[in-house]
């Protein structure tokens, strides 16, 4: 090592140092990101080899040799690649399930209303009471369209609902009903009254310890048994109630985390100015809680959307179940993988959009803190 | 002025007790709390009694007897995949045992596989290599943002679309993948698994003790003893010694094609394989995020301090980053493992005979809906609570010990 120079005078014999390495050249970027050390170089080589083996095959299968549109399954059979033609052939069954064929336009309108309003709701400038009103109007419109029986629309029973409209209605119903229920459960769990807190803890912990399918199964088999004679709740509603209660238990734990994160001073200050319990909660505590828990609540909401596929197990025709039914057709059954991939991509696009939006909201909220 | 203020403060008289009245009691927080609780408890109890009464009416009208006596009745059905013997002459109780073992089998395998994949992908997301980082995040986004059931059915469709056994995809002529599942070479043995298992546990305890001893010596003397070889010898040697002493014989069984199917080796059914992939690839994406955030939660100062005292990258990882990251990772990881067990019930969608799908059969065959659902739910709750309790215990040991 060179001796350390303590004097501030510049030694005359020192050779000029080389300029600092350029960090903006592409070769430097390449080295830093792919060949920083031997291990990294090996990983790069391995990854490139794996990609080289798989990607060309996949591209050949999915694009080059694929059949995009045909009404004759024999064309697909002749081709070496994917048979995407199953999607245009079967998309109406996949997207609308058991919904009556000539009324599909109503399903399309429902999808448009729910997706459109959801997209509008992401724009923060539009967040106001009017948005709540819009959602209420939309709910009324959705149920009018789906149920029918007024304005000359043919009545459609909930047993005929299916596909994407069913999935979306189930999802929105779960979230809209589950968040208030979850807030109440969380408040109950933190309540100082032992009986109420014990009841809420019991409900939350039992539901969270059970698989969703068992809750749905119980709703579909045991609800009818427990109802007084002559009272029947239809299958859709039973599944909806089960989904909502299940979501509420998870939402309650998210809200509880937020309630615990609020400093004591906020509670005490609210008490000091003489607010009663509900005033304290709705005006002081909950607005702060909702802000804190928004990211984790978004995770639960995305999970609730993914969980809507479970209702297929108890016999409702959501998108997944409708797809499984659509490909029962013996002519097209060999191309099930393509149909499932289409559904896969559909769910991915919706969930990915939600998760990216949630990340953005999280970043924006962090700015003000 | 001073005199008076220095004197003991005049005590205020207590407020007069409110007269004993109804409105007075209503304004008392405690009284009101009791009234609210009484209303809620009575409401819940009343609803419960009402619902159970309805159910009893309905059941007695259908002429169904209630009770758990049906468990000892003969089931009269078979289960395709089982770890213990089961046939159509066995009881419903034994069917539950078969089902629980199947659930635990797929759950344990999925927990192991998802942890391995999750840790690899989680570390990959923090790699300095851009390609690895991108691939890892694509994996996480794709598998996290699609429903597990869609993935599961997709895997099952893919496996059943594989070639027939005759044209099976073969790896080195010993591993075969076909639409009948995965065939692996296996060791056929008549050795006592109990003796070998006990010897393995004893070997592990021995290895742990050696490690403790080496650590104690290092702390006392500063001299490092390399005991890894000894530990390895104990862990591997003890079961080997046990099998040699009991005089067991081993034959390697390699799957071979006979007619339309394979014989020998260990067969993993398509249902098991699909459920294993569906559970572990999905959960691995969440484990990866937990691992990533756990490692990122270690402050830079810790790593810089480790480097300053001369620890190499491996020691930094092993002694500084990992123990601290583990504390952050354990609670959410435990939640994911509970989820693996619960979501194994999705096996019903592809016909894997786990608890939920066997329970469906039992409900249909016995007609004891309420009891069967109660048994199934208690089993799931028990498994969830045991995992949660074990993880809490572990958490208790690794948490920072406060003075």
CSV table of N, CA and C in Angstrom, one decimal, chain A residues 33 40 43 47, chain B residues 115-140 284 287-289 291-293 295-296 317:
chain,number,residue,atom,x,y,z
A,33,UNK,N,-24.3,-5.5,-15.2
A,33,UNK,CA,-25.6,-6.2,-15.0
A,33,UNK,C,-25.5,-7.7,-15.3
A,40,UNK,N,-22.1,-14.5,-11.5
A,40,UNK,CA,-23.1,-13.8,-12.3
A,40,UNK,C,-23.0,-14.2,-13.8
A,43,UNK,N,-24.6,-17.6,-14.2
A,43,UNK,CA,-26.1,-17.4,-14.1
A,43,UNK,C,-26.6,-16.9,-15.5
A,47,UNK,N,-29.2,-18.9,-17.8
A,47,UNK,CA,-30.5,-18.3,-18.1
A,47,UNK,C,-30.7,-18.2,-19.6
B,115,UNK,N,-41.1,-23.7,-0.6
B,115,UNK,CA,-40.0,-23.0,0.1
B,115,UNK,C,-38.8,-23.0,-0.8
B,116,UNK,N,-38.4,-24.1,-1.4
B,116,UNK,CA,-37.2,-24.1,-2.2
B,116,UNK,C,-37.3,-23.1,-3.3
B,117,UNK,N,-38.4,-23.2,-4.1
B,117,UNK,CA,-38.6,-22.3,-5.2
B,117,UNK,C,-38.7,-20.9,-4.8
B,118,UNK,N,-39.5,-20.7,-3.7
B,118,UNK,CA,-39.7,-19.3,-3.2
B,118,UNK,C,-38.4,-18.6,-2.7
B,119,UNK,N,-37.5,-19.4,-2.0
B,119,UNK,CA,-36.2,-18.8,-1.6
B,119,UNK,C,-35.4,-18.5,-2.8
B,120,UNK,N,-35.3,-19.4,-3.8
B,120,UNK,CA,-34.5,-19.2,-5.0
B,120,UNK,C,-35.0,-18.0,-5.7
B,121,UNK,N,-36.3,-17.9,-5.9
B,121,UNK,CA,-36.8,-16.7,-6.7
B,121,UNK,C,-36.7,-15.4,-5.9
B,122,UNK,N,-36.9,-15.5,-4.6
B,122,UNK,CA,-36.8,-14.3,-3.7
B,122,UNK,C,-35.4,-13.8,-3.7
B,123,UNK,N,-34.4,-14.7,-3.6
B,123,UNK,CA,-33.0,-14.2,-3.7
B,123,UNK,C,-32.7,-13.7,-5.1
B,124,UNK,N,-33.3,-14.4,-6.1
B,124,UNK,CA,-33.1,-14.0,-7.5
B,124,UNK,C,-33.5,-12.6,-7.8
B,125,UNK,N,-34.6,-12.2,-7.1
B,125,UNK,CA,-35.1,-10.8,-7.3
B,125,UNK,C,-34.2,-9.8,-6.8
B,126,UNK,N,-33.2,-10.2,-5.9
B,126,UNK,CA,-32.3,-9.2,-5.4
B,126,UNK,C,-30.9,-9.4,-6.0
B,127,UNK,N,-30.8,-10.3,-7.1
B,127,UNK,CA,-29.5,-10.6,-7.7
B,127,UNK,C,-29.0,-9.3,-8.4
B,128,UNK,N,-27.6,-9.3,-8.5
B,128,UNK,CA,-27.0,-8.2,-9.2
B,128,UNK,C,-27.2,-8.4,-10.7
B,129,UNK,N,-27.6,-9.6,-11.1
B,129,UNK,CA,-27.7,-9.9,-12.5
B,129,UNK,C,-29.1,-9.5,-13.0
B,130,UNK,N,-29.1,-8.6,-14.0
B,130,UNK,CA,-30.4,-8.1,-14.5
B,130,UNK,C,-31.3,-9.1,-15.0
B,131,UNK,N,-30.7,-10.1,-15.8
B,131,UNK,CA,-31.5,-11.1,-16.4
B,131,UNK,C,-32.2,-12.0,-15.4
B,132,UNK,N,-31.5,-12.4,-14.3
B,132,UNK,CA,-32.1,-13.2,-13.3
B,132,UNK,C,-33.2,-12.4,-12.5
B,133,UNK,N,-32.9,-11.1,-12.3
B,133,UNK,CA,-33.8,-10.3,-11.6
B,133,UNK,C,-35.1,-10.2,-12.4
B,134,UNK,N,-35.0,-9.9,-13.7
B,134,UNK,CA,-36.2,-9.8,-14.5
B,134,UNK,C,-37.0,-11.1,-14.5
B,135,UNK,N,-36.3,-12.2,-14.8
B,135,UNK,CA,-37.0,-13.5,-14.8
B,135,UNK,C,-37.7,-13.8,-13.5
B,136,UNK,N,-37.0,-13.5,-12.4
B,136,UNK,CA,-37.7,-13.8,-11.1
B,136,UNK,C,-38.9,-12.9,-10.9
B,137,UNK,N,-38.8,-11.6,-11.4
B,137,UNK,CA,-40.0,-10.8,-11.1
B,137,UNK,C,-41.1,-11.2,-12.1
B,138,UNK,N,-40.8,-11.7,-13.3
B,138,UNK,CA,-41.9,-12.2,-14.2
B,138,UNK,C,-42.6,-13.4,-13.5
B,139,UNK,N,-41.8,-14.3,-13.0
B,139,UNK,CA,-42.3,-15.4,-12.3
B,139,UNK,C,-43.3,-15.0,-11.2
B,140,UNK,N,-42.9,-14.0,-10.4
B,140,UNK,CA,-43.7,-13.6,-9.2
B,140,UNK,C,-45.0,-13.0,-9.8
B,284,UNK,N,-45.1,-20.4,-3.9
B,284,UNK,CA,-43.7,-20.0,-4.0
B,284,UNK,C,-43.6,-18.5,-4.4
B,287,UNK,N,-44.0,-16.7,-1.2
B,287,UNK,CA,-42.8,-16.9,-0.3
B,287,UNK,C,-41.7,-16.1,-0.9
B,288,UNK,N,-41.5,-16.0,-2.2
B,288,UNK,CA,-40.5,-15.2,-2.8
B,288,UNK,C,-40.6,-13.8,-2.3
B,289,UNK,N,-41.8,-13.2,-2.3
B,289,UNK,CA,-41.9,-11.8,-1.9
B,289,UNK,C,-41.6,-11.7,-0.4
B,291,UNK,N,-39.4,-13.6,1.3
B,291,UNK,CA,-38.0,-13.7,1.4
B,291,UNK,C,-37.3,-12.3,1.0
B,292,UNK,N,-37.8,-11.8,-0.2
B,292,UNK,CA,-37.2,-10.5,-0.6
B,292,UNK,C,-37.4,-9.4,0.4
B,293,UNK,N,-38.6,-9.3,0.9
B,293,UNK,CA,-38.8,-8.2,1.9
B,293,UNK,C,-38.1,-8.4,3.2
B,295,UNK,N,-35.1,-10.0,3.4
B,295,UNK,CA,-33.7,-9.6,3.2
B,295,UNK,C,-33.5,-8.1,3.1
B,296,UNK,N,-34.5,-7.5,2.4
B,296,UNK,CA,-34.4,-6.0,2.3
B,296,UNK,C,-34.6,-5.3,3.6
B,317,UNK,N,-23.9,-13.6,5.0
B,317,UNK,CA,-25.2,-14.1,4.8
B,317,UNK,C,-25.7,-15.0,6.0
